[in-house]
Coordinates of C-alpha atoms in Angstrom, one line a residue:
X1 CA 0.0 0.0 0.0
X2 CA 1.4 4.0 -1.0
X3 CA 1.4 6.5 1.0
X4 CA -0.5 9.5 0.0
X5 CA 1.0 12.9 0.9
X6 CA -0.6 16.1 0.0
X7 CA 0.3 19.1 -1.5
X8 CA -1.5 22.1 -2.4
X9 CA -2.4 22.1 -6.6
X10 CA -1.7 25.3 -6.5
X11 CA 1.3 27.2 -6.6
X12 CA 2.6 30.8 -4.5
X13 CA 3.5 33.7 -6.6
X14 CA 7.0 33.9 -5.1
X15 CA 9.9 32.1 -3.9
X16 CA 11.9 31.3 -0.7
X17 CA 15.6 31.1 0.0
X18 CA 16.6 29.8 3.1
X19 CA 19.6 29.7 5.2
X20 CA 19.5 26.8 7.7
X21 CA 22.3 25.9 10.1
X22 CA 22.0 21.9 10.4
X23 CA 20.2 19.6 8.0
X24 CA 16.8 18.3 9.9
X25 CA 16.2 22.2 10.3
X26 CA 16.7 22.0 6.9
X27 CA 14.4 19.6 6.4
X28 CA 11.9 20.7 8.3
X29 CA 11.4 24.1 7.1
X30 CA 11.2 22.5 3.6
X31 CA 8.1 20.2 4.7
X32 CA 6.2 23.3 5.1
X33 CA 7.3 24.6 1.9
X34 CA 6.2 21.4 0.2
X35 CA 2.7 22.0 1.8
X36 CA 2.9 25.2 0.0
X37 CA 3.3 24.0 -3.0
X38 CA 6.9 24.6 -3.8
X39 CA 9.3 22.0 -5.0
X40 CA 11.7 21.9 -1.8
X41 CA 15.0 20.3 -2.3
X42 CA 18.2 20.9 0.5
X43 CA 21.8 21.6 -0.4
X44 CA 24.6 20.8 1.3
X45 CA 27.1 23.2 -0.5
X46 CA 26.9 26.7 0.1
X47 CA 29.4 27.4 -2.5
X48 CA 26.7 25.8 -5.6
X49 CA 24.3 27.7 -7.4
X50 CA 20.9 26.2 -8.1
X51 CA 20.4 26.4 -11.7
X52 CA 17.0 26.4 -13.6
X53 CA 15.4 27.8 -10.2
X54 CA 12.0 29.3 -10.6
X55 CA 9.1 31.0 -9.2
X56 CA 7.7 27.8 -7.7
X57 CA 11.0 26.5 -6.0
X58 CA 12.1 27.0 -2.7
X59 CA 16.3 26.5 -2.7
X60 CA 17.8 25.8 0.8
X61 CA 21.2 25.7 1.6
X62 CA 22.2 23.7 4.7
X63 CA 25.3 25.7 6.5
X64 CA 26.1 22.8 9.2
X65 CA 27.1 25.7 10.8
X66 CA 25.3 25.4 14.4
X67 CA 28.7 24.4 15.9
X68 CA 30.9 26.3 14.1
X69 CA 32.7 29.6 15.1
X70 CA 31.0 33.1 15.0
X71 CA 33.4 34.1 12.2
X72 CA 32.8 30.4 10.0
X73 CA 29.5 30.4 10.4
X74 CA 29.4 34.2 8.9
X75 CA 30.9 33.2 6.0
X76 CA 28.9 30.2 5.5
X77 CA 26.1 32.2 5.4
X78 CA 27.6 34.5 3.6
X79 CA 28.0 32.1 0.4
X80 CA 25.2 30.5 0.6
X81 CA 22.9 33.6 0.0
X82 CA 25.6 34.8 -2.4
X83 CA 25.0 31.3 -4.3
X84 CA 20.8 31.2 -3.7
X85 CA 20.0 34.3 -5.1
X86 CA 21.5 33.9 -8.4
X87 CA 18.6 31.2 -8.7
X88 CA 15.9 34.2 -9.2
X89 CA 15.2 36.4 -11.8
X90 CA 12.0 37.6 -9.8
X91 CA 10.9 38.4 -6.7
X92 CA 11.8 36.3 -3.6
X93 CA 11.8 36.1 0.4
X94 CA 14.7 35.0 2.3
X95 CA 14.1 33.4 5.3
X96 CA 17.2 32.5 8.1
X97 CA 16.1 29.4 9.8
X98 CA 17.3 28.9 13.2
X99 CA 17.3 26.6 16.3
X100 CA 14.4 27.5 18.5
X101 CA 16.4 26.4 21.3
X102 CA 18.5 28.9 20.5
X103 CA 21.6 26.8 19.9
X104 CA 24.4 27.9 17.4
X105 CA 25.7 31.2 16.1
X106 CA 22.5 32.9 15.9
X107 CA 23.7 36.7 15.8
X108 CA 26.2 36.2 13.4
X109 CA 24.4 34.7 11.0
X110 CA 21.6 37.2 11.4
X111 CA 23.7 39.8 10.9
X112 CA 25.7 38.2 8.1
X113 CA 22.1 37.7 6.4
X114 CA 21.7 40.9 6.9
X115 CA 24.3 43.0 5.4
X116 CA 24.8 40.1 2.4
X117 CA 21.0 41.0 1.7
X118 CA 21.8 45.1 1.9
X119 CA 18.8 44.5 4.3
X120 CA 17.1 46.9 6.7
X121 CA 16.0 45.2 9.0
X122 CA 15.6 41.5 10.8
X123 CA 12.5 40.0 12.5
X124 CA 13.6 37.3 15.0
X125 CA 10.8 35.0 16.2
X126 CA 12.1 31.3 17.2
X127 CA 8.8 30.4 18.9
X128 CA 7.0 27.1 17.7
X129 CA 3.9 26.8 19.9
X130 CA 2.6 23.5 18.4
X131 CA 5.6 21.8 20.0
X132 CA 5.2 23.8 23.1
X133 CA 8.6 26.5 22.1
X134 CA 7.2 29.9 22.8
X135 CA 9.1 33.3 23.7
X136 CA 7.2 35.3 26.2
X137 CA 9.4 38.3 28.0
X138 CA 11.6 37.8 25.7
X139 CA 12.8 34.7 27.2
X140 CA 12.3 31.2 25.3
X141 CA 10.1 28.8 27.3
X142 CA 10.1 25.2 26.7
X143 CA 7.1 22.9 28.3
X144 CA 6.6 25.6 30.7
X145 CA 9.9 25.5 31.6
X146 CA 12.8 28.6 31.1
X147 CA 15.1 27.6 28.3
X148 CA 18.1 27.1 31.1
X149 CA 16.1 24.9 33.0
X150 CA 16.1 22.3 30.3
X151 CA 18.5 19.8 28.5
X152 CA 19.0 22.2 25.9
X153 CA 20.9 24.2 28.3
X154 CA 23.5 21.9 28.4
X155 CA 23.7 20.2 25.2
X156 CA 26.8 18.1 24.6
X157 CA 28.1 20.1 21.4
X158 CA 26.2 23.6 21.5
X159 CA 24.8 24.4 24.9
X160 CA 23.1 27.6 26.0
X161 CA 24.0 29.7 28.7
X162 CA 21.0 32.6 28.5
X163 CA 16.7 32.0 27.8
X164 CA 16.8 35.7 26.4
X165 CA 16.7 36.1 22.5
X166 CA 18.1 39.8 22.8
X167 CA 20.9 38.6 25.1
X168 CA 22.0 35.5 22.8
X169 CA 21.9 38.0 19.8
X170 CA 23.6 40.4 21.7
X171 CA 26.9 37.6 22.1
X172 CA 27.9 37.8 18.2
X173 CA 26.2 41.2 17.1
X174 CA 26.3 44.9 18.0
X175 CA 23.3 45.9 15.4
X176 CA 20.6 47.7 17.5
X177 CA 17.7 45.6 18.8
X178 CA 14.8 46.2 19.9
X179 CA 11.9 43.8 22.0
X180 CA 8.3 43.9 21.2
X181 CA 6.0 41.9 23.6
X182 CA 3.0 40.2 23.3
X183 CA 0.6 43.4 23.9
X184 CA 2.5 45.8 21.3
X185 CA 2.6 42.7 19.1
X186 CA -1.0 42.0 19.6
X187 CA -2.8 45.9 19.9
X188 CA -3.2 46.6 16.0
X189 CA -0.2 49.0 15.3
X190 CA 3.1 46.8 15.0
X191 CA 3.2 47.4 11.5
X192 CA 3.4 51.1 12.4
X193 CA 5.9 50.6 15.0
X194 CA 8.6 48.7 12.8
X195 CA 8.6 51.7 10.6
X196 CA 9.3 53.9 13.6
X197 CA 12.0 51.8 14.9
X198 CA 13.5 51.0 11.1
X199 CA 13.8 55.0 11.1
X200 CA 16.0 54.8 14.6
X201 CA 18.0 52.7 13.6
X202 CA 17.0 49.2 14.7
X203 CA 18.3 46.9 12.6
X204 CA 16.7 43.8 14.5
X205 CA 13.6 43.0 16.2
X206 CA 13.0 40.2 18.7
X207 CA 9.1 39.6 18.9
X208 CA 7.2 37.5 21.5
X209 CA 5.2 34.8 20.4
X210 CA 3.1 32.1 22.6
X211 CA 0.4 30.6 19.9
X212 CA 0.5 30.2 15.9
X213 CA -2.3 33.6 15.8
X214 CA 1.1 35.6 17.0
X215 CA 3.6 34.2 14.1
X216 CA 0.4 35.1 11.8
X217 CA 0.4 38.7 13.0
X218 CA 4.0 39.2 12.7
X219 CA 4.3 37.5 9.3
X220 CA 1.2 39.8 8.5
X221 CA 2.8 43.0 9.6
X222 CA 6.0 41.9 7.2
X223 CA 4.5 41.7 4.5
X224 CA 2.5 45.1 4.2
X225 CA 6.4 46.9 4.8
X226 CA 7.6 48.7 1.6
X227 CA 10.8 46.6 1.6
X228 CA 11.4 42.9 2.3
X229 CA 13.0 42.2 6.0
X230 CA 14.9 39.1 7.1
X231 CA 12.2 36.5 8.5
X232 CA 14.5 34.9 11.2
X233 CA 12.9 31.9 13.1
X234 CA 12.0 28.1 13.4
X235 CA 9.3 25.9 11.8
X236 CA 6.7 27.9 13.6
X237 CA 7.4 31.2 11.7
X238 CA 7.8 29.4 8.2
X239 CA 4.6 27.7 8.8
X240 CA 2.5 31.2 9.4
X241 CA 4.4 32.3 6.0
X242 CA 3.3 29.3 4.4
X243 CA -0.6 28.8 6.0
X244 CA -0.6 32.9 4.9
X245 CA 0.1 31.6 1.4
X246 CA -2.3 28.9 1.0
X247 CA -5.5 30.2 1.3
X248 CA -7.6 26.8 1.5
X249 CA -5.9 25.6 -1.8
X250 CA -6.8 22.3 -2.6
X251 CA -4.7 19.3 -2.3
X252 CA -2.7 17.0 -4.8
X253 CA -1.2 13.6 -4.1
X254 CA 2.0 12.6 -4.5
X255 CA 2.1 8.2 -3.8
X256 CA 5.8 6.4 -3.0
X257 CA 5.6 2.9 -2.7
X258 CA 8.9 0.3 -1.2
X259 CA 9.7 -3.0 -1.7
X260 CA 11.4 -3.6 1.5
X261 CA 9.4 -3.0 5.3
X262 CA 12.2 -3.2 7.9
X263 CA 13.6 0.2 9.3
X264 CA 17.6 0.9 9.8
X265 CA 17.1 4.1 12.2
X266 CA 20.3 5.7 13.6
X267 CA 19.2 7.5 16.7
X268 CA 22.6 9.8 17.5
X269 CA 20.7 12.3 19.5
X270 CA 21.3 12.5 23.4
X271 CA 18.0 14.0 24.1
X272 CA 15.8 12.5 26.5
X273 CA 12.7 12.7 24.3
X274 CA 14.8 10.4 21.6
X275 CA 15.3 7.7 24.6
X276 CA 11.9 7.9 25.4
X277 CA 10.9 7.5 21.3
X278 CA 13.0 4.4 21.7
X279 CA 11.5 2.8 25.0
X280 CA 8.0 3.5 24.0
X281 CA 8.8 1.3 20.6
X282 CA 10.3 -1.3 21.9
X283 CA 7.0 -2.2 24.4
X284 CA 5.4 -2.7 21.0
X285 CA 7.5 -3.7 18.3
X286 CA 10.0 -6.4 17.9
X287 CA 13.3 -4.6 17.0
X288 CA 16.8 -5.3 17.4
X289 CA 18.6 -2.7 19.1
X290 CA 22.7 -2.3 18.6
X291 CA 23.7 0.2 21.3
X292 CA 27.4 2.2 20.6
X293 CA 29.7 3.0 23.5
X294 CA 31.3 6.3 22.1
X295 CA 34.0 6.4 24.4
X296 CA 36.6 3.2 22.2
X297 CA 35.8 5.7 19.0
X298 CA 39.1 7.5 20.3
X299 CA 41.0 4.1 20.6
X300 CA 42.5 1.3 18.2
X301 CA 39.4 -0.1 18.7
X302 CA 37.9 2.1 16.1
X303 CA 38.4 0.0 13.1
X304 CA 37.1 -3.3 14.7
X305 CA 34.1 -1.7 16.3
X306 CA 32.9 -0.9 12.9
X307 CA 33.6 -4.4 11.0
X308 CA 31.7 -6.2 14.0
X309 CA 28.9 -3.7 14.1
X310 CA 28.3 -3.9 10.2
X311 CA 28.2 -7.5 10.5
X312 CA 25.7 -7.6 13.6
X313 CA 23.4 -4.6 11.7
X314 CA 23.7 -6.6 8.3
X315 CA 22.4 -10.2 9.8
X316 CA 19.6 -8.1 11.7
X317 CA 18.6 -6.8 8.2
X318 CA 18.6 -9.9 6.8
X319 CA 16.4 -11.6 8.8
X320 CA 14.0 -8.9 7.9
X321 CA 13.8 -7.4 11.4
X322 CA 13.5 -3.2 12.1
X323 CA 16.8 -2.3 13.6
X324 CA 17.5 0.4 16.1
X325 CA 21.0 2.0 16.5
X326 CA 21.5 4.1 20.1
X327 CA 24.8 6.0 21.1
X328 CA 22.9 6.9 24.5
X329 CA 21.6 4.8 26.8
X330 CA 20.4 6.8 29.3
X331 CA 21.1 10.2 31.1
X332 CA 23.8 9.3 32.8
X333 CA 25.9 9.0 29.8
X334 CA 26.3 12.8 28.9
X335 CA 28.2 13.9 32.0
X336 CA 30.5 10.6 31.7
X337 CA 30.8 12.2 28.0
X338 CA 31.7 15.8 29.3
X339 CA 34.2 14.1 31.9
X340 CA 35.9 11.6 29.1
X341 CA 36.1 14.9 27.1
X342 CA 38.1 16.7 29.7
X343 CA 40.3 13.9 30.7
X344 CA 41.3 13.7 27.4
X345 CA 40.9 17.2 26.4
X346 CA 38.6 16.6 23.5
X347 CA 36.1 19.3 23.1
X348 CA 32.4 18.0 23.1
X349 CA 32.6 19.5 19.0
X350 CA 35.3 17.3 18.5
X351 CA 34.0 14.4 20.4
X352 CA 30.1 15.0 18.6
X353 CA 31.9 15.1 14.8
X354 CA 34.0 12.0 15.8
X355 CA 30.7 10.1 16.7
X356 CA 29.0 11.6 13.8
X357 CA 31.6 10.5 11.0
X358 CA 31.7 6.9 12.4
X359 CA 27.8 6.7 12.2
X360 CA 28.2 7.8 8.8
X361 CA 30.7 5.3 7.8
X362 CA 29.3 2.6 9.4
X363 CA 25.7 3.3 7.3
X364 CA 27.7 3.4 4.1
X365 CA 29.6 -0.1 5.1
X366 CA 26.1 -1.1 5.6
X367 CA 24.2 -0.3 2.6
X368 CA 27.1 -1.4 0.6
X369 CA 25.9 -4.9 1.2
X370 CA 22.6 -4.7 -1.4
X371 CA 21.5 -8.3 -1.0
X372 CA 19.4 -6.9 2.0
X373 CA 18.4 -3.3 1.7
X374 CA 16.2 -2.3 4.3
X375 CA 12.5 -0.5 3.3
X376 CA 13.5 3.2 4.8
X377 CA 16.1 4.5 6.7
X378 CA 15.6 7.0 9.6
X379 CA 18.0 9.6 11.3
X380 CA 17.7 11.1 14.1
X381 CA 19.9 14.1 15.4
X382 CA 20.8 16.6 12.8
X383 CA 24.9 15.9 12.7
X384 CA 24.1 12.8 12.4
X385 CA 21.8 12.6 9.8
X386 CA 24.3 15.2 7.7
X387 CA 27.0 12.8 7.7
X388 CA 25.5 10.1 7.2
X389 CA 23.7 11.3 4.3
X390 CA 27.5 12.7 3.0
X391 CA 29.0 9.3 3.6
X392 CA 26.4 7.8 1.4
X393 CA 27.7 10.5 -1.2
X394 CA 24.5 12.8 -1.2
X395 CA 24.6 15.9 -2.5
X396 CA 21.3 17.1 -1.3
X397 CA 18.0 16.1 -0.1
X398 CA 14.4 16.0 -1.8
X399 CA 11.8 16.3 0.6
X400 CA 8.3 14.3 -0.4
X401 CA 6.3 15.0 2.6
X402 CA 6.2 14.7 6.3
X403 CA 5.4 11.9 8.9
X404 CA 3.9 12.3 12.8
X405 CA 4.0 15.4 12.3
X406 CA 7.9 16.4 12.9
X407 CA 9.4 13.7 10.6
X408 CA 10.2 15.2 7.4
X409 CA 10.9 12.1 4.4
X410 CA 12.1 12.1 1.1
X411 CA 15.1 11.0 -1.1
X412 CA 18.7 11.8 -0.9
X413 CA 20.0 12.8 -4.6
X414 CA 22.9 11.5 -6.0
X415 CA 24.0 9.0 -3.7
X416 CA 24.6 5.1 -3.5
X417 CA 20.6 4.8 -2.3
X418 CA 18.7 7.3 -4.3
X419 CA 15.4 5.7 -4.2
X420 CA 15.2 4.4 -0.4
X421 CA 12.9 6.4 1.8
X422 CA 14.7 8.4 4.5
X423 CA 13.3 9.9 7.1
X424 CA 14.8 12.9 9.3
X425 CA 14.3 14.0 12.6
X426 CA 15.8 16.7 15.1
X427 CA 16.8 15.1 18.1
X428 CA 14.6 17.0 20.5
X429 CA 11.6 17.3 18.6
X430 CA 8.5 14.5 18.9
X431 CA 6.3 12.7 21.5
X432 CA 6.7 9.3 22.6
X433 CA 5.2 8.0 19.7
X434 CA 7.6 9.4 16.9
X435 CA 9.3 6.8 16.1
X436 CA 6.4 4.4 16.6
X437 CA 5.1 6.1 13.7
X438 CA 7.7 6.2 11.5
X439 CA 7.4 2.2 11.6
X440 CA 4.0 2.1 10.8
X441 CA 4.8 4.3 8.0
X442 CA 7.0 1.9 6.7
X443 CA 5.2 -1.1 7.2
X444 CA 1.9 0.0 6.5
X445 CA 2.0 2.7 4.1
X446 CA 5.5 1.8 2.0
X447 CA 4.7 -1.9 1.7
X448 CA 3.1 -3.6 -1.6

């Protein structure tokens, strides 16, 4: 039986460059886009143009510059939007798609956006209700809880040491800000008040936003300016541009089928909401699970613990069974991580790319072996699913729909497995029930 995935029949007037700093971001934003309308597909070099482009494309360059310095990641963007707007001879929107966690080098790149763009001004608005993200005060909330107060605070690679947006701006930019809450934002007259503040001299605005009616009226105000600002934010900003696009179009279908039912998901993300994904599908599915210790990666060890994982992936394949690959295995694990990196003084950048390149490899050793290809592959955690899909020689992604709501899926282009389903997720994203999902979708909906 196919899956059916809809897309509007009809098409937006204009298109939509974005910048993203890590791929499932990337992917993503570019679900939203394909509800739109637009043909999505990612890039992973910021230095290529996009040739034949049009007025129904969205072109998105992946940076993979989350972990990057302020000065890299700057440049990154830099070529990227130098590279995406050759791809339109008309009018288009650029949108700078960041973390709404607030990881990575969100005030350079905003400010690299902006003065690549010759731009006036930068709305900033990170909140995603539907997944309970929201920015009230000016602080990020997640669950209820202040943006410190979580696991994102203290992520392994790219942690955060402030829940203000202005404040986290404020570490790689000196443009002048300025914060509008929830009542300015909600009284009638923000569209007045960016003009006011574009005359002072603001060249960025942080907005509040705690439901999908406040992205609407910020996207709203945006759009009646005389001059196209920077839309900075997550999915929840992208989707009030898109829903303000659609109008109640009607819907097309686009149907994938798959020979093959059993999943090869690579879960590299330490997040609790990932281990609980996990848990909740192995009370209800029969799965193998092949759990990594991270810590021999930086021994001899290396080379053996890849032959003897292939082999014990491969056989789990072949027997026609879903298999499940963990490099955390419980919570307990990230501060042994942060103390193995300090005895050994690895930085947790160095320590994430080293676990992220060995996943990769160990996929591509994998796959290589076509006598039993599995029916979709799934990767969760954005390094991870980035170098996985550049071990497997991908030089982009096209992006066919979206599953459970946070899973975007689609085909990586021009590498060893161009027509295998794979799914993407970020590895803090999701309920309990993700990945249950993403199983069903693969035995129920990509099976003949």
């Amino acid at each position: 039986m196919a899956e059916t995935v809809t897309t509007p029949a009809q098409h937006p007037t204009s298109a939509l460059l974005v910048i993203a700093d890590d791929f499932t971001g990337a992917n993503d934003t570019g679900v939203e886009l394909v509800r739109q309308g637009l043909a999505a597909s990612v890039q992973f070099d910021e230095h290529a143009g996009v040739p034949g482009s049009s007025e129904n494309r969205a072109v998105i360059y992946s940076t993979d510059s989350r972990a990057l310095s302020a000065a890299e990641a700057a440049q990154k963007v830099t070529r990227a939007i130098r590279s995406g707007v050759a791809a339109f001879s008309g009018p288009y929107q650029v949108f700078k798609k960041i973390d709404s966690t607030l990881r990575g080098n969100i005030g350079a790149e905003t400010e690299a956006a902006l003065l690549a763009l010759s731009c006036p001004l930068a709305i900033v608005a990170p909140a995603v209700p539907e997944l309970g993200r929201v920015v009230t005060g000016g602080q990020c909330y997640v669950d209820g809880h202040l943006l410190t107060q979580t696991e994102f605070a203290t992520d392994p690679k790219t942690p955060v040491n402030t829940a203000s947006v202005s404040e986290r701006l404020a570490e790689q930019t000196t443009l002048q800000q300025h914060f509008v809450g929830l009542e300015a934002l909600r009284r009638g007259d923000f569209q007045t008040e960016i003009f006011a503040l574009v005359a002072s001299g603001v060249r960025i605005l942080v907005a509040d936003s705690k439901t999908p009616e406040d992205l609407a009226l910020i996207v709203q105000a945006a759009e009646n300016l005389p001059f196209r600002p920077l839309m900075v934010g997550a999915s929840g900003l992208i989707r009030a541009l898109t829903d303000a696009s659609l109008h109640g179009n009607a819907a097309a279908s686009v149907s994938v089928s798959a020979q093959q039912t059993s999943l090869l998901a690579v879960v590299g993300s330490m997040s609790e909401i990932a281990a609980q994904q996990i848990a909740f599908v192995m009370q209800r599915r029969e799965i193998s699970l092949v759990d990594i210790d991270v810590m021999p990666l930086f021994s001899p060890e290396y080379d053996d613990m890849q032959h003897t994982l292939a082999a014990q992936i491969t056989e789990t394949l072949a027997q026609g069974k879903h298999c499940v690959i963990r490099t955390s295995q419980g919570a307990e694990q990230r501060h042994q991580i942060a103390q193995f990196c300090q005895h050994h003084h690895i930085s947790r950048s160095q320590m994430g790319e080293k676990v992220a390149v060995f996943l990769g490899q160990l996929i591509h050793h994998v796959l290589q072996d076509s006598r039993f290809p599995p029916g979709g592959l799934y990767l969760s955690g954005g390094d991870i699913a980035l170098a996985v899909a550049r071990a497997l020689g991908a030089t982009g992604f096209d992006i066919k729909g979206q599953i459970a709501g946070c899973v975007p899926w689609g085909y990586l282009h021009a590498s060893q497995i161009q027509r295998l389903p794979v799914m993407t997720k970020a590895g803090g994203f999701g309920t309990e029930n993700t990945l249950l999902e993403v199983l069903r979708f693969i035995e129920e909906k990509l099976s003949d």
